[in-house]
Amino acid sequence: MPPDTASSDRPQSPPEGESWKTLRRFLPYLWPRDNPSLRWRIVIAMLFVLAAKGATLALPFAYKGAVDAMGQTGAGEAIAESAQVAMALVAAYVLGRFTSLLFDNLRNVAFERVGQMATLSLAEDVFHRLHRLSLRFHLNRRTGEVTKIIERGTKSIDMMLYFLLFNIAPTAIELIAVGVIFYLNFGWELVAATAFTVVAYIYVTRLITEWRTKLRREMNDLDGKALHRAVDSLLNYETVKYFGAEEREEKRYSQAARAYAMAAAKSENSLALLNVVQSVITNALMAGAMAFSVWGWSKGQLTVGDLVFVNTYLMQLFRPLDLLGWVYRTIRQGLVDMAEMFKLMDTAVEVEDAPDAKPLVVNEPSIAFENVTFGYEAERTIIKGLSFEVQAGSTLAIVGPSGAGKSTIGRLLFRFYDPKGGRILIDGQDIAKAEQDTVRAAIGIVPQDSVLFNDTLAYNIAYGAEGAGQETVEAAARDAALMPLIESLPERFETTVGERGLKLSGGEKQRVAIARTLVKNPPILLLDEATSALDTRTEQEILGTLRRLAQGRTTIAIAHRLSTIADADRIIVLDQGRLCESGTHAELLAAGGLYADMWAQQAQEKSTPEAQRTEAAE
């Protein structure tokens, strides 16, 4: 459900130039250079379009001939001959209608693969781009809105292809053909009236549709925000229950639903207005053209068949014209939705590989931060000239007050961001000059909040390395002390863990994260407050597993509880983004600085009666 006060971040209806730009950008997906078979399908489909339109344009001639033949008078033989002619023309008329329908369906068969492949290619490109955008982008954007943009954009492709190729183009051909036929049979007056009507129809349709587009955009805005709120509310189901906020959530949803209902009512009313205005214009032409035919018949210049002839052509012309308003609205909205999707694709990639980037080769997994400066926002610096080094195979612990920049170090190490100043080295190589994939392949992480896919235990464990086999998964589960849990489950490794792993406890999720890292088998390990959300007993069990995991690897342990990192080879203490202390646990305690104060405070908190009761309950 949308927030109480929120402005739309959906793009406005693009100006005409932007619409053509979006359309031109889309055309390569329709006419792929690397797929000749799809281009041939488009050519064949267009030939079927022309054949169907030719059959349709011939129908009024057969209809007119049949009516004129039936109007003949005379003796019995003449009537019989006229009846035969009329029967043959009726048969030709019916055959023409069937042929037109047949060509239309053959056209659809030929083109279906083209539309599906264009949709697939564009969706793959967007998904590819989203996974390469920075963490900053994904933290700032609403997941529900992004997925809705992709859904709308991809769904609009197939419809736009269909309407552009099989409605707009054939209608233009038919308009020209009808103009020529009317000129040859009735003179320029009827051609001028038809042309004026079509221009007026298109102008009014465009004018009202632009107004309706604003209403549709308001509906889409409410829809996108509602989806985001719904997803967010469901993901935080437990929080809603904790605070007894069900009624509050329902009330907010009800407010959004009422706003959407009002916007939908406006949109439907505007559609009714458009239909009425279009009907007035087309029926005015129909009345005038048929009156012209009757007047010509009264003067002996036209036949009864000519009345049918004119009526049939205008009916055939009005059919796609009646759809033209809907087609224009669909294409216009499709361009808006596609422009949003292209905007996602055009979002700048904050962290890119340098043109001369090389794979990171790790022989001795040492890590060094050299005078690193970084801030998420230009006006706020988080890391300020930070320098430290981690020897290969050793364990470095990073501690400090909240907001000191501890977790930011992990994000910089993974190259989710590049530092504003200084550099980060792995095995003596600047990771800013290395390929991102190879940097991340060298690092494994056990985070504070281990988020799992809504899939099986086996899938989540094997996610550590593509193609990991069952034996590897079982070995990792055994080393992560997961087997007691798995043995107790009826479906063992095929047990589904639920959305974000909600079916598992915190300790169980951490063990899955450890097993996943074991499968990855990286030379560098990052432990980002991996036990801070666990109870004391589970924490001790996980710590034992983490120590086994860290053996033979270079490890950076970011911690809040100092007792969990007291045995680290070296500990650095951060304060407001700067390195203020460094040394072993004993050295830092002896120094009597910030680390010693934090240790004493945590020891005091642990010794309080309340903490002791909590620990006993755990």
PDB file of C-alpha atoms in Angstrom, residues 7 59 126 165 239 348 367 374 390 411 516 519 546:
ATOM      1  CA  SER A   7       5.331  11.537  -4.817  1.00  0.00           C
ATOM      2  CA  LEU A  59     -14.819  -8.221 -50.747  1.00  0.00           C
ATOM      3  CA  VAL A 126      17.323  -5.762 -18.215  1.00  0.00           C
ATOM      4  CA  LEU A 165       2.958  -4.342 -37.694  1.00  0.00           C
ATOM      5  CA  THR A 239       6.939  -7.448  12.993  1.00  0.00           C
ATOM      6  CA  ALA A 348      24.963   4.264 -14.561  1.00  0.00           C
ATOM      7  CA  ILE A 367      45.015  -7.855   2.291  1.00  0.00           C
ATOM      8  CA  PHE A 374      35.112   6.596   1.429  1.00  0.00           C
ATOM      9  CA  VAL A 390      46.368  -8.593   7.030  1.00  0.00           C
ATOM     10  CA  ARG A 411      31.511  -3.743   1.191  1.00  0.00           C
ATOM     11  CA  ARG A 516      27.702 -22.364   1.407  1.00  0.00           C
ATOM     12  CA  VAL A 519      31.397 -25.087  -0.979  1.00  0.00           C
ATOM     13  CA  LEU A 546      33.834 -20.650  12.189  1.00  0.00           C
TER      14      LEU A 546
END
